[in-house]
């Protein structure tokens, strides 16, 4: 089966540009206007995100990274078979490495990400460090079904970084159900989830002093201008992020400071002064809330790890 793995093709080839255009037109024609956070991650956006992870205020990255060696050694004691690891929304591929070091049964690794060039570059580097693990980057939108290569080994999913928080709770449930189907019987999933905490800490994490999160947010407009031949006046948009305690999420917006009219592929889009584009939600879950979400999607929580001061949580899920 491993021989087949080198020649796998994904199910989601060409129409990425067409989908981007259709999604942007739909989102900017809606009331309120919105854009999917998955469009942050072109090459520039992926680099901005890596920069966010190094910020003092952005605690999730550091809290999770500090937790992972403990998670990896506990998981190594529990999962002793051969595994094929599938990372959803992989980027810099830093977080999987403690697992490669601890779990001796990892035979293959399939990182999936929408930002293909970046993913291929990071996979190549990782392959050089772990030559005994068969690796293949899969350029795909993991929010849609992804065709994985056949393997003899059981599948171990890895979804760190609280990327699940960027889905609405309903989308998160759908993702977990799809992941269960994609990973198959006997699978496990290790998932990182940000916790509910002081709104002040949350607010600072998405309003950093250096303005990197602001650049990350505004970059989606640069992408629209460049890829869809548009001329949005980017300096007229303001980054606005706040914690919504009723919904239990950070909301990130771009608020137009002027009346603007642009054309995208022949469709006129108007922004009133003060009108917002909702670009991201980042949901936070208590362990109790996450356990219920996982159960509703056919998973059982086998282990829970909490970072210091419960700043972040990691779960090992198994198929119910
Ligand atoms: C990728 N995702 C989990 C990040 C988050 O915290 O929701 C994206 C991000 N947005 C602003 N800063 C970081």
GROMACS .gro file of C-alpha atoms in nm, residues 24 26-35 237 252-254 256 260 268-272 275-279:
model
   27
   24UNK     CA    1  -1.572   3.692  -0.263
   26UNK     CA    2  -2.112   3.625  -0.256
   27UNK     CA    3  -1.953   3.746   0.069
   28UNK     CA    4  -1.925   4.110  -0.038
   29UNK     CA    5  -2.280   4.114  -0.176
   30UNK     CA    6  -2.425   3.981   0.152
   31UNK     CA    7  -2.559   4.179   0.445
   32UNK     CA    8  -2.349   4.196   0.660
   33UNK     CA    9  -2.051   4.153   0.429
   34UNK     CA   10  -1.821   3.862   0.510
   35UNK     CA   11  -1.519   3.673   0.378
  237UNK     CA   12  -1.022   4.990   0.608
  252UNK     CA   13  -1.249   4.005   1.347
  253UNK     CA   14  -1.369   4.273   1.106
  254UNK     CA   15  -1.246   4.520   0.844
  256UNK     CA   16  -1.456   5.079   0.576
  260UNK     CA   17  -1.624   5.315  -0.177
  268UNK     CA   18  -2.040   4.656  -0.860
  269UNK     CA   19  -1.974   4.638  -0.486
  270UNK     CA   20  -2.046   4.938  -0.262
  271UNK     CA   21  -1.908   4.996   0.088
  272UNK     CA   22  -2.082   5.256   0.300
  275UNK     CA   23  -1.973   4.926   0.690
  276UNK     CA   24  -1.791   4.612   0.804
  277UNK     CA   25  -1.660   4.295   0.643
  278UNK     CA   26  -1.667   4.012   0.899
  279UNK     CA   27  -1.344   3.827   0.819
   0.00000   0.00000   0.00000
